[in-house]
Coordinates of C-alpha atoms in Angstrom, one line a residue:
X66 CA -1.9 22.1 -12.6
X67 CA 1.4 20.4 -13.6
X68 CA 2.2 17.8 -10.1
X69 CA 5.7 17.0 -11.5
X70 CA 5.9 21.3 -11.2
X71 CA 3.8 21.7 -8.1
X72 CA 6.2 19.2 -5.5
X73 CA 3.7 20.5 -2.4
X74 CA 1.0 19.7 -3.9
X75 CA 2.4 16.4 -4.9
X76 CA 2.8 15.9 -1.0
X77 CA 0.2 16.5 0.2
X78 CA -1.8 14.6 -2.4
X79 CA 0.3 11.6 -1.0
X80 CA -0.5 12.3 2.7
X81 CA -4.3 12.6 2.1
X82 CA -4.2 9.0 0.4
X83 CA -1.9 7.6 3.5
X84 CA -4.8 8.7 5.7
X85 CA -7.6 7.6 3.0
X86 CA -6.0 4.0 3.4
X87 CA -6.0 4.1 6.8
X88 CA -9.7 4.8 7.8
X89 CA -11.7 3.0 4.6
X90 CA -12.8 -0.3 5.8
X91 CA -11.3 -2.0 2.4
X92 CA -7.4 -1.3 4.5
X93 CA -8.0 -4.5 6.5
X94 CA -7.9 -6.5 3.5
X95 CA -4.5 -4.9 2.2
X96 CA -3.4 -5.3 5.7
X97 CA -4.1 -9.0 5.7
X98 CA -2.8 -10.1 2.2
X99 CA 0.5 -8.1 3.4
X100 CA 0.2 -10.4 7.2
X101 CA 0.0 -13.4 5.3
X102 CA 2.6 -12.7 2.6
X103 CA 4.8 -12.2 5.4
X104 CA 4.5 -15.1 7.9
X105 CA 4.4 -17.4 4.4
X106 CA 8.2 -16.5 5.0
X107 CA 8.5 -17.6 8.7
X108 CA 9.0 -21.4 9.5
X109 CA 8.8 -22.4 13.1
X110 CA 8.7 -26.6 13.7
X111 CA 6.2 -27.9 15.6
X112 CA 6.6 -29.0 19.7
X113 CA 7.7 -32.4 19.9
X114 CA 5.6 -32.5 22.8
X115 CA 2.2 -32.0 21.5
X116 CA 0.3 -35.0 20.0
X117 CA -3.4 -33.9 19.0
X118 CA -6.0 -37.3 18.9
X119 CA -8.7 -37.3 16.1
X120 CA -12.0 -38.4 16.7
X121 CA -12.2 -38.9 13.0
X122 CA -14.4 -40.6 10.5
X123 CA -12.5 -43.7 10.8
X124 CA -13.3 -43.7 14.8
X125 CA -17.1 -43.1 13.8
X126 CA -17.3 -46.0 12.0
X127 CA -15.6 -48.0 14.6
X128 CA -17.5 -46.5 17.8
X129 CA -21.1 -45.5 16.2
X130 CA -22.8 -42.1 15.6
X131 CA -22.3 -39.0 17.7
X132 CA -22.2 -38.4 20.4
X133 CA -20.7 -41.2 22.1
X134 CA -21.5 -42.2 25.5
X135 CA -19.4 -40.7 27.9
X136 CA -17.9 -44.0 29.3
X137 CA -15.7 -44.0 26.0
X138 CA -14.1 -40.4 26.9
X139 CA -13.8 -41.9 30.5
X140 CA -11.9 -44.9 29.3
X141 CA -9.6 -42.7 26.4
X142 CA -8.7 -40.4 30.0
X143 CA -7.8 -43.7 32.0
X144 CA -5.7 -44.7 29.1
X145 CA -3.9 -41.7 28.7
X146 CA -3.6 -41.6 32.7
X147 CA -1.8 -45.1 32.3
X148 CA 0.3 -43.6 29.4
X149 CA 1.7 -41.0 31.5
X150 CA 0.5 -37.8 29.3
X151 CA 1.4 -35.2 31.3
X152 CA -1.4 -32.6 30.1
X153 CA -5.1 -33.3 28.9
X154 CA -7.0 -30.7 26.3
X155 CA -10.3 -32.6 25.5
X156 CA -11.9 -30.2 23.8
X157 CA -15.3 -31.7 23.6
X158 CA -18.2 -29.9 25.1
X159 CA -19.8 -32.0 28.0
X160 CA -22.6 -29.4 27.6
X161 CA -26.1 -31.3 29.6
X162 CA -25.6 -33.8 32.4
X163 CA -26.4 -37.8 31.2
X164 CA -29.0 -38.6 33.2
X165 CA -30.0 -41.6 31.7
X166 CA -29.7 -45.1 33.8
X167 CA -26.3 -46.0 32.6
X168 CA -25.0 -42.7 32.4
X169 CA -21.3 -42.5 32.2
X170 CA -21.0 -38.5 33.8
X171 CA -19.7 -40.5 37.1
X172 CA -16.8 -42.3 35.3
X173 CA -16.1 -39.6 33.2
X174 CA -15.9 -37.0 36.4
X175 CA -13.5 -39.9 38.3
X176 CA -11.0 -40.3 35.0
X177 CA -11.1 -36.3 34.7
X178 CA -10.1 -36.2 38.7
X179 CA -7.6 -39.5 39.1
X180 CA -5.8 -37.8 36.1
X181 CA -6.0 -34.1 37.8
X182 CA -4.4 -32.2 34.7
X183 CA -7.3 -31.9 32.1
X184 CA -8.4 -28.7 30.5
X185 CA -12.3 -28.5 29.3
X186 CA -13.7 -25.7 27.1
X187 CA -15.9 -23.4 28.3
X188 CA -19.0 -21.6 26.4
X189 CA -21.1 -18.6 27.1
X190 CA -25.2 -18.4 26.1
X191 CA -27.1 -16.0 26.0
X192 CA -25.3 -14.0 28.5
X193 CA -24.2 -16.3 31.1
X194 CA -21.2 -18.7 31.2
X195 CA -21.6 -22.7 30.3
X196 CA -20.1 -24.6 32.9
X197 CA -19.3 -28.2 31.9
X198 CA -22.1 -30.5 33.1
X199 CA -24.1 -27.5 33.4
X200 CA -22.1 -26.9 37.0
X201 CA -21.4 -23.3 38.0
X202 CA -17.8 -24.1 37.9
X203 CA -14.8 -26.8 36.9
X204 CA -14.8 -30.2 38.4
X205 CA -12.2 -31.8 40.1
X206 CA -9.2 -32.3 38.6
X207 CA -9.8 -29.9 35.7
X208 CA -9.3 -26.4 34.4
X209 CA -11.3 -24.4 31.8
X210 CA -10.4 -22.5 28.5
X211 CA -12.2 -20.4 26.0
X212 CA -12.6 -21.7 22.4
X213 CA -13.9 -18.6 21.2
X214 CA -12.6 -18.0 17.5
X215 CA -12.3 -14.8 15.7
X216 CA -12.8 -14.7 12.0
X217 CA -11.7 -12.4 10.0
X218 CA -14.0 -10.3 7.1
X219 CA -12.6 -12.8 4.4
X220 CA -13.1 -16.0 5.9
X221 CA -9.4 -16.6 7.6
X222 CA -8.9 -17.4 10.8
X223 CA -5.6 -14.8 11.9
X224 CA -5.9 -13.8 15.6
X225 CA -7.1 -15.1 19.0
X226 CA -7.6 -13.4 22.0
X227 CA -5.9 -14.9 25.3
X228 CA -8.2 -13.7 27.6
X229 CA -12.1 -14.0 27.4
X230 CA -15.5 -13.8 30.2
X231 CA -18.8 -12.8 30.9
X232 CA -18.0 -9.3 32.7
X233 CA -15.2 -9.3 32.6
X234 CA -12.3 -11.4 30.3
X235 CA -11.1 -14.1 33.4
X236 CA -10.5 -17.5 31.4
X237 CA -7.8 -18.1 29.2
X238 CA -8.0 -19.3 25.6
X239 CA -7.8 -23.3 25.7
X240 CA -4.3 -23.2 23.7
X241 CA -3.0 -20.8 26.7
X242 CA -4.7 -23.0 29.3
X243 CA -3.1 -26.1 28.4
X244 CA 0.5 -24.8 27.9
X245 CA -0.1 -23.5 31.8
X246 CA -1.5 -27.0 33.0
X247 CA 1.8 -28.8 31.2
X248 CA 4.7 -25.4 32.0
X249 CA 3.2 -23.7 34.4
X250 CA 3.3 -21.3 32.2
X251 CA 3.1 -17.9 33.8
X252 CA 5.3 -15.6 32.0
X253 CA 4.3 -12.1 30.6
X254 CA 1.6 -12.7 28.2
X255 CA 1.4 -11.0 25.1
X256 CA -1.7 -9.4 23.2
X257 CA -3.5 -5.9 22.8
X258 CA -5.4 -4.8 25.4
X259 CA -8.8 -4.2 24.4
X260 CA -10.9 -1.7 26.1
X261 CA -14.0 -3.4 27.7
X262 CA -11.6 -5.0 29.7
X263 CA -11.2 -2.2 31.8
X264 CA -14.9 -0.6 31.1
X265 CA -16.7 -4.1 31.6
X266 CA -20.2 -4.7 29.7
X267 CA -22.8 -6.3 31.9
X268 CA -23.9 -10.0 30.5
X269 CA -22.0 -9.6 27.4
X270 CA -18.6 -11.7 26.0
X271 CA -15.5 -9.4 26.1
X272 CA -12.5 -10.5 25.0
X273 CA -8.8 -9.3 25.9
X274 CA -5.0 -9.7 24.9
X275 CA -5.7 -9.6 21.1
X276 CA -3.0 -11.8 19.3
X277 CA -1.8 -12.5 15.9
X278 CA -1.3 -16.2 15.4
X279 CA 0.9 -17.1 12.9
X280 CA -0.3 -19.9 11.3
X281 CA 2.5 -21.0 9.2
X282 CA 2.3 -25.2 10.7
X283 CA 0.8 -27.2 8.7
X284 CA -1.8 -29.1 10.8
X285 CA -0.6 -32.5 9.8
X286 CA 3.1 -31.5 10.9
X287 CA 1.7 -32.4 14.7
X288 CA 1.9 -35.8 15.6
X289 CA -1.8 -37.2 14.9
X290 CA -3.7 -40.6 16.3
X291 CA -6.9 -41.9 15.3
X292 CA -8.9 -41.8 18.3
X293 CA -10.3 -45.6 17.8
X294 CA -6.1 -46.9 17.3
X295 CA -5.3 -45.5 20.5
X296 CA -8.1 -46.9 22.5
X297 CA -7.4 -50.3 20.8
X298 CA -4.2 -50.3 20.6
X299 CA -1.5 -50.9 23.0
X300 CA 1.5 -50.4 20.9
X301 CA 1.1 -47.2 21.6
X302 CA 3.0 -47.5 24.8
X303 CA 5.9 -44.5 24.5
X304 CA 3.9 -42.0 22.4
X305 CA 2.1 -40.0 25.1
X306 CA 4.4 -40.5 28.2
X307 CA 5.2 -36.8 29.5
X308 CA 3.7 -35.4 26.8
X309 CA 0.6 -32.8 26.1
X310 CA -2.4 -34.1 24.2
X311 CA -4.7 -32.8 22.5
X312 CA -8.4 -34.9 22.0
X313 CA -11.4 -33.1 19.5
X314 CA -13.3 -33.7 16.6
X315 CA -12.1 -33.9 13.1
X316 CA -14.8 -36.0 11.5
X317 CA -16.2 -34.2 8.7
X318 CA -19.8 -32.4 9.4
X319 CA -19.8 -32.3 13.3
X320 CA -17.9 -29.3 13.8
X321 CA -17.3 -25.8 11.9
X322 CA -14.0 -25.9 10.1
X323 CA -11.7 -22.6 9.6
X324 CA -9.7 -21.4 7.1
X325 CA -6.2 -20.2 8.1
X326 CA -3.6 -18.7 5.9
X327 CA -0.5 -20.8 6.4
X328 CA 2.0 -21.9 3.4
X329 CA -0.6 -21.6 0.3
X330 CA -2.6 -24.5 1.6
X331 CA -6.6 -23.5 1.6
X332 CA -7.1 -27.3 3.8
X333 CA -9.8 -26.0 6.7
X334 CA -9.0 -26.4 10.5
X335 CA -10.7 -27.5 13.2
X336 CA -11.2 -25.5 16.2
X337 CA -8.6 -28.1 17.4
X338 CA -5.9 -27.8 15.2
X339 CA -6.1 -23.8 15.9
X340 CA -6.1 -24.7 19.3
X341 CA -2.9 -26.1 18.8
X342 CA -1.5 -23.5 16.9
X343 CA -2.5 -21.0 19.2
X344 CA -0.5 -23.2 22.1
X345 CA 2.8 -24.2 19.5
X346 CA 3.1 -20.2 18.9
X347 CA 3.0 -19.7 22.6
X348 CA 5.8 -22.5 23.2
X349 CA 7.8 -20.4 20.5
X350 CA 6.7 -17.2 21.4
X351 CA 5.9 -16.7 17.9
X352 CA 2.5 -14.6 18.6
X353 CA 2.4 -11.2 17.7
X354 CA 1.0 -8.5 19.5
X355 CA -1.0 -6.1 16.8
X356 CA 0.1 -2.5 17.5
X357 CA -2.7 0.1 17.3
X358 CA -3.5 1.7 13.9
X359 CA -3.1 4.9 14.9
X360 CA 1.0 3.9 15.0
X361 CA 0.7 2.6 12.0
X362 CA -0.6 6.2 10.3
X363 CA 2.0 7.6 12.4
X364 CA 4.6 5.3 10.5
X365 CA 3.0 5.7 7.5
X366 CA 3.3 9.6 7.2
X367 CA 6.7 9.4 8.4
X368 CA 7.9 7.1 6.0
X369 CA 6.3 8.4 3.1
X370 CA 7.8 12.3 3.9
X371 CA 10.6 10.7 4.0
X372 CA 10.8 9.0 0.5
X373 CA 9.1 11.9 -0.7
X374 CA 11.6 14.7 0.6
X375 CA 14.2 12.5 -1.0
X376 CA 13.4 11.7 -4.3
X377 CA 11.6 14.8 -4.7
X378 CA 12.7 18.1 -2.8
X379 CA 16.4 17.5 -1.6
X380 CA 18.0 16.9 -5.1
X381 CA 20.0 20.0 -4.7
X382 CA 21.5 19.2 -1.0
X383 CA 23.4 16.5 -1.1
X384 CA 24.4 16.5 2.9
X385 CA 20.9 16.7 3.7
X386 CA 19.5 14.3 1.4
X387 CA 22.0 11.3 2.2
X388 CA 20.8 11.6 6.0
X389 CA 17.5 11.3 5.1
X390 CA 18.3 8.3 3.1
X391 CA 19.9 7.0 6.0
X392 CA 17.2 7.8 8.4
X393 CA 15.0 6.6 5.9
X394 CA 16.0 3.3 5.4
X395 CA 16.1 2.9 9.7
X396 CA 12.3 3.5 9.5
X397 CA 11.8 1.2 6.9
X398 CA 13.2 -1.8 9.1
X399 CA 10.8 -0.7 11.5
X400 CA 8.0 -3.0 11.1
X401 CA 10.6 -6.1 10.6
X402 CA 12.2 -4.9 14.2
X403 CA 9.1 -5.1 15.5
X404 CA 8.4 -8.0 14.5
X405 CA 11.8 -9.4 15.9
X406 CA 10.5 -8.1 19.3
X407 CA 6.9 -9.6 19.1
X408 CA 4.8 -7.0 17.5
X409 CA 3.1 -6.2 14.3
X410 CA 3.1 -2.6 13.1
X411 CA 0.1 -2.0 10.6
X412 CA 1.4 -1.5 7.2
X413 CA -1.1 -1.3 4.8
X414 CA -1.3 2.7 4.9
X415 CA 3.0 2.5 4.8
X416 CA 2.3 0.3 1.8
X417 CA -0.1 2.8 0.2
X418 CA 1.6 5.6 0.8
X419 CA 5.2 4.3 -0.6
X420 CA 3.5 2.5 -3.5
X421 CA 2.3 5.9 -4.8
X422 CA 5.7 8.0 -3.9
X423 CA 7.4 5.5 -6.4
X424 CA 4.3 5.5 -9.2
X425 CA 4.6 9.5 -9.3
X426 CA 8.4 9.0 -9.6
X427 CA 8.2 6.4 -12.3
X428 CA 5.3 9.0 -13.8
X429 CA 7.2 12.3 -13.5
X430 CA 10.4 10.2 -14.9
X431 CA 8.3 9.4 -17.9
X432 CA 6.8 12.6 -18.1
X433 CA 10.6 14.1 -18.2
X434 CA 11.3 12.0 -21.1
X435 CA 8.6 13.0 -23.2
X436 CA 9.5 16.5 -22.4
X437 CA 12.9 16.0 -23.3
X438 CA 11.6 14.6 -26.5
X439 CA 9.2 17.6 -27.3
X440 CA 10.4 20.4 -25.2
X441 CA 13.8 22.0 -25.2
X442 CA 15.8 21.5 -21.8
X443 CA 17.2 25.7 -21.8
X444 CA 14.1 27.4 -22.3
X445 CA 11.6 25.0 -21.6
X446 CA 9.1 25.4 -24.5
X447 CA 8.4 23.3 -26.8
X448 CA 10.7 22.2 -29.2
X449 CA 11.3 23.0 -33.3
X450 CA 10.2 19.1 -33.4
X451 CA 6.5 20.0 -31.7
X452 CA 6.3 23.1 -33.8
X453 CA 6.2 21.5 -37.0
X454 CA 4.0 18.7 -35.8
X455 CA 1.3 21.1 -34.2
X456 CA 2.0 23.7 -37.4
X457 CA 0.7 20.5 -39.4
X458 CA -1.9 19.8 -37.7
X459 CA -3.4 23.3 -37.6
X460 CA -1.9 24.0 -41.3
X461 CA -4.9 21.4 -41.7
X462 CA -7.2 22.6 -39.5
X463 CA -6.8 26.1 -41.0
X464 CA -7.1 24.6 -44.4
X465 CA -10.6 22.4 -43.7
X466 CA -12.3 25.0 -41.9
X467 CA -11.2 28.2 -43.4
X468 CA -10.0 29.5 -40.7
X469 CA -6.9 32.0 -40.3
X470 CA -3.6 30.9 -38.9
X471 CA -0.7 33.2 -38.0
X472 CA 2.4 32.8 -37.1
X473 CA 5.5 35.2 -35.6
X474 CA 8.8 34.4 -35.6
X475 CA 10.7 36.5 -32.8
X476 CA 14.9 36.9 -32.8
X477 CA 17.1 38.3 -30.6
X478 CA 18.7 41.1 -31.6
X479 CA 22.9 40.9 -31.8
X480 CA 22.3 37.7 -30.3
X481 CA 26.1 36.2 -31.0
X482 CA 27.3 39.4 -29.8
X483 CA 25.9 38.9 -26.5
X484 CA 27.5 35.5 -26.1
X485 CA 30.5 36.9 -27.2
X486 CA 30.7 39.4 -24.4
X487 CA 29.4 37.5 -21.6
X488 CA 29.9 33.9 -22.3
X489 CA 27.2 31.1 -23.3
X490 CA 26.4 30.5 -19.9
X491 CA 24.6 34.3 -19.7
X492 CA 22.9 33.7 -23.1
X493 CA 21.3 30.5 -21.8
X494 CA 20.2 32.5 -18.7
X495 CA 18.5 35.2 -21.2
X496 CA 16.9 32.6 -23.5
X497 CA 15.4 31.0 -20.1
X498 CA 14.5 35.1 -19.0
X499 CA 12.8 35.7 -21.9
X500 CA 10.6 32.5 -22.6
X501 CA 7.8 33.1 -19.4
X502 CA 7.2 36.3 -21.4
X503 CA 6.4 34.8 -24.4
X504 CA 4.5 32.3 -22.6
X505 CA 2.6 34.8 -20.9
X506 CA 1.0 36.3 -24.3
X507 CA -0.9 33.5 -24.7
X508 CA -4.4 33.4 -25.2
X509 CA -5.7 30.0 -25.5
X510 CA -4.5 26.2 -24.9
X511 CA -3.9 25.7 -28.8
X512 CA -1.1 28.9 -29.2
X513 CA 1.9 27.2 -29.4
X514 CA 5.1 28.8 -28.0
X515 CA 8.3 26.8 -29.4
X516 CA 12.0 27.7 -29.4
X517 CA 12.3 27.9 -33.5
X518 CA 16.3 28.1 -33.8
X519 CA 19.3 29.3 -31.8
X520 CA 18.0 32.6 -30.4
X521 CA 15.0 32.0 -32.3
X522 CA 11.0 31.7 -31.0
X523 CA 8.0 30.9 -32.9
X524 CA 4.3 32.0 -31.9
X525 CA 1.5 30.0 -33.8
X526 CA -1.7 31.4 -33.4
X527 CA -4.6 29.2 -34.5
X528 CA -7.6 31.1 -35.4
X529 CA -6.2 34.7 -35.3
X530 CA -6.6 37.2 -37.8
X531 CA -3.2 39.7 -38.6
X532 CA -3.9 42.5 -36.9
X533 CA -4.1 40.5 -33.4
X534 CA -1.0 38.8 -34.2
X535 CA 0.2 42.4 -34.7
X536 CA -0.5 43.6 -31.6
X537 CA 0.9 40.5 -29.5
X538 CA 4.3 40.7 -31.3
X539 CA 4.0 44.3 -30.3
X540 CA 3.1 43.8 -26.7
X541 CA 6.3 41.5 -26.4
X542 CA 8.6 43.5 -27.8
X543 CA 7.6 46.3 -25.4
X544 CA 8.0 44.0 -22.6
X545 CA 11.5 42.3 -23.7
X546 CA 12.6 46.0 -24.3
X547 CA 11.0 47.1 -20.6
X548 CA 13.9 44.5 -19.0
X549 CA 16.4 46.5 -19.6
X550 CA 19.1 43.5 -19.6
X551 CA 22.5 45.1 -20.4
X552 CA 23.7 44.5 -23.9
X553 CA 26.5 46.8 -24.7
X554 CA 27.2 44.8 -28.1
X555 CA 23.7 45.6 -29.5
X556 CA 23.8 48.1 -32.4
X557 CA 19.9 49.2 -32.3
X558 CA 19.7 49.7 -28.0
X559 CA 21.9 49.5 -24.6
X560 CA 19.9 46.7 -23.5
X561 CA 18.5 43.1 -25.2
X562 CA 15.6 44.0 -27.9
X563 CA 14.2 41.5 -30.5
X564 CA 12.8 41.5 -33.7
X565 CA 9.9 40.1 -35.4
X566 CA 8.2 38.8 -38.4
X567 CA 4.6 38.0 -39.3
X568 CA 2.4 36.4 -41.3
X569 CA -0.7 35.1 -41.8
X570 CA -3.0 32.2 -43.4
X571 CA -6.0 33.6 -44.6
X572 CA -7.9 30.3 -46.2
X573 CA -11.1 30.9 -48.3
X574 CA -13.5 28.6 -50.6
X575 CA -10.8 29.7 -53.3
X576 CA -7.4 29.0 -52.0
X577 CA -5.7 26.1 -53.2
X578 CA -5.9 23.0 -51.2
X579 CA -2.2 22.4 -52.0
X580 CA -1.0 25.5 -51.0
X581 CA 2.8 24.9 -49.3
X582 CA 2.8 25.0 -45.4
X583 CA 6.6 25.4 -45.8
X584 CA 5.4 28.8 -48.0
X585 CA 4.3 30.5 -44.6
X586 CA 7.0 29.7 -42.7
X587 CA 9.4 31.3 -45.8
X588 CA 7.1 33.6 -45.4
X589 CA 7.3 34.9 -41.6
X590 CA 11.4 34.3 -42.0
X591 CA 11.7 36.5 -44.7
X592 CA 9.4 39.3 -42.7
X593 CA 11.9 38.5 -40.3
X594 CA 15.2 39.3 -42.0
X595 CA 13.6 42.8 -43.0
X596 CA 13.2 43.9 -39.3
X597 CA 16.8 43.0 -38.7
X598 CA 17.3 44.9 -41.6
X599 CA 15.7 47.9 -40.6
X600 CA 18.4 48.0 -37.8
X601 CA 16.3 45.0 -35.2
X602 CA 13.8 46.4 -32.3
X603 CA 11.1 46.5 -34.5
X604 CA 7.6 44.2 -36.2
X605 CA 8.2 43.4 -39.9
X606 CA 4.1 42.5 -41.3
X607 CA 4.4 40.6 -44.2
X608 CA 0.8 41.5 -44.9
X609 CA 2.1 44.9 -45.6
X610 CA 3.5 44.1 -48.8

């Protein structure tokens, strides 16, 4: 089955990989090298008013081993407070209550309440929610966020979702939380809707509002402080006044560390830095909303009919075909529009689906020139080029194992005469008429069918003695003759006839090995010339003489 010949098939062939794209599990990965490639392309500057504080190696060596007592955090709060920072994330999980004698939970719970604006994480274990302090809800003066984190199958970090719960999805991501306590924020938020959210799971974590994060800031574009310089220093004085601030770990080895795909850098996160990514892309409503996949199929076959139709079925309308380009190239911007309004159509299948539309062009483009270099363009056999490199090849074949090899050279009878009375346009159209029949008498792959000359045709018939030859020259001149195609010119019928010559190879232990290959070509022209001299419509066997 020729695909460059069979266009439907070609079609279809590309719909049913669109669709195998869409639903094997390896179309996430395509989908996410394609997610990264593009926001690689999107800059958006940091907030000036974040500042994120680093409890960092430096500060460890400075303050002692983890975990600090919980007077330190108290005091960092009450120094912020004094600051003016308008917004507190301290993402550090108070997890147990201090109940040792000098426990610092009191201070800690009077800084988080004199302040009155400080958002704490908030965990879930083994089905039930984990209240700072081990309370069954926030303290005063502070508000809660999930730092749930979604990794993706290769390790990146790419998504968040803004919504997350026990039950049911009630606490906003940290990020989300602090832009609210610093904006009150409480526009239309973004994100997929994800269906536990309405079913609800008893005692297990569902998540809602899926969002693509696009983590193109690089984390040390945010204004950083080393936790230890801030609560020693007093310099210090104008860097957090109405601002939000982040607080959380970056020490090495006391908290997992991400990897996000942003501008070529492989540097890991902290839960932190995402944290602030996730609340910069909400400042800059840079999030995108995934759409489902099953519009991204949708798009997919579209677009690849489309490119399909037009490179490959409308050639011959014009009208029809520069609309389709048109519409075409509208569906094309699609994902880029949707991107402009907040929303990320999946691609990969699109990807796919075009990708192989333009390697079947490039294909059948490459096939058409090694037609055009072995096949004639009127007719569409083969060539007089291809005849005498497969009448070598079997010329040897024939020779090494002694097997015969015939060949029949077929003419048109009157041919010229033809032309002259209806024009060369009508003797292309019977040369084209007549070659399926020849093509038809074909008995294996090897026969060879090749426009000879002019109005010429050669048969070669590897391993065929004469007297089948014989009777397949026969059959086609019965079924040329049975057209009955008008030629009033022709001297030996009213309608288009041909002639035909034959001969054949018969090789034994005793023939020469140098016999001439050119000799039984002579050979079959020569039978030829003594059917058109017997007045044409008629099988000259050279094996007769």
């Amino acid at each position: 089955m020729n695909l460059f010949r069979q266009k439907d098939i070609g079609f279809l062939l590309c719909q049913a990989f669109v669709l195998l794209i869409a639903f094997v599990p390896a179309h996430h990965t395509l989908e996410n090298v394609l997610y990264d490639l593009f926001i690689q392309e999107e800059q958006t500057p940091p907030p000036d008013n974040l500042v994120i504080i680093d409890i960092d190696d430096k500060s460890l060596e400075a303050l002692g081993r983890w975990p600090w007592p919980r007077s330190l955090h108290a005091e960092m709060i009450q120094k912020l407070n004094t600051l003016g920072a308008a917004v507190i994330g301290y993402n550090i999980a108070f997890v147990e209550p201090d109940t040792s004698p000098d426990s610092g939970d009191a201070a800690l719970k009077r800084s988080i309440a004199t302040h009155g604006n400080v958002i704490l994480p908030i965990f879930a274990e083994r089905g039930s929610l984990i209240y700072p302090f081990r309370g069954n809800k926030a303290i005063s003066g502070s508000k809660l966020g999930h730092v749930d984190i979604e990794v993706d199958n290769d390790g990146y970090v790419r998504r968040s979702y803004l919504k997350a719960g026990i039950d049911s999805p009630q606490w906003p991501a940290f990020g989300l939380s602090v832009l609210q306590g610093s904006t009150q924020y409480s526009g239309f938020l973004p994100g997929t809707r994800s269906p536990a959210s309405r079913v609800g799971i008893s005692s297990k974590w569902t998540r809602d509002l899926e969002v693509l994060v696009p983590f193109q800031i690089n984390p040390k574009s945010f204004q950083h402080y080393s936790f230890i310089d801030v609560l020693e220093n007093n310099s210090v004085t104008d860097a957090f006044d109405n601002k939000t601030v982040l607080v959380g770990i970056e020490a090495t080895g006391l908290e997992p560390k991400f990897l996000a795909p942003y501008q070529n850098n492989r540097e890991m996160l902290s839960g932190t830095a995402i944290q602030a990514n996730l609340y910069s892309a909400l400042s800059n409503s840079t999030l995108l909303t995934p759409i489902l996949s099953i519009w991204g199929v949708t798009y997919a076959v579209l677009m690849t009919s489309l490119l399909y139709s037009i490179l490959f079925f409308l050639a011959r309308f014009p009208l029809i075909r520069r609309i389709s380009t048109v519409t075409c190239l509208g569906v094309f911007m699609l994902p880029v529009a949707a991107v402009h309004y907040g929303y990320w159509l999946p691609i990969a299948p699109a990807f796919g689906g075009v990708s192989l539309v333009f390697i079947m062009l490039v294909a059948r483009m490459l096939n058409q020139a090694g037609m055009e270099h072995r096949n004639d363009n009127i007719t569409d056999l083969s060539n007089h080029r291809m005849f005498e490199e497969t009448l070598q090849l079997e010329w040897e074949q024939s020779l090494r194992k002694h097997t015969p090899l015939s060949l029949i050279l077929i003419e048109i009878d009157y041919f010229k005469r033809f032309i002259d009375t209806f024009g060369p346009e009508r003797g292309d159209w019977l040369l084209a008429r007549i070659s399926p029949i020849l093509q038809s008498h074909k008995r294996k792959t090897r026969d060879l069918v090749a426009r000879y000359d002019d109005d010429t045709f050669a048969i070669l018939l590897p391993i065929t003695p004469n007297h089948i030859a014989l009777s397949i020259a026969e059959k086609i001149r019965k079924d040329i003759e049975d057209l009955q195609i008008e030629h009033t010119g022709s001297d030996s019928a009213k309608f288009i006839t041909v002639s035909a010559g034959i001969t054949t190879l018969h090789v034994t232990s005793q023939s020469s090995p140098n016999a001439s290959m050119d000799a039984v070509v002579l050979k079959s022209l020569k039978a030829l010339s003594k059917a058109q001299l017997q007045g044409g419509n008629c099988i000259y066997n050279s094996e007769t003489e």
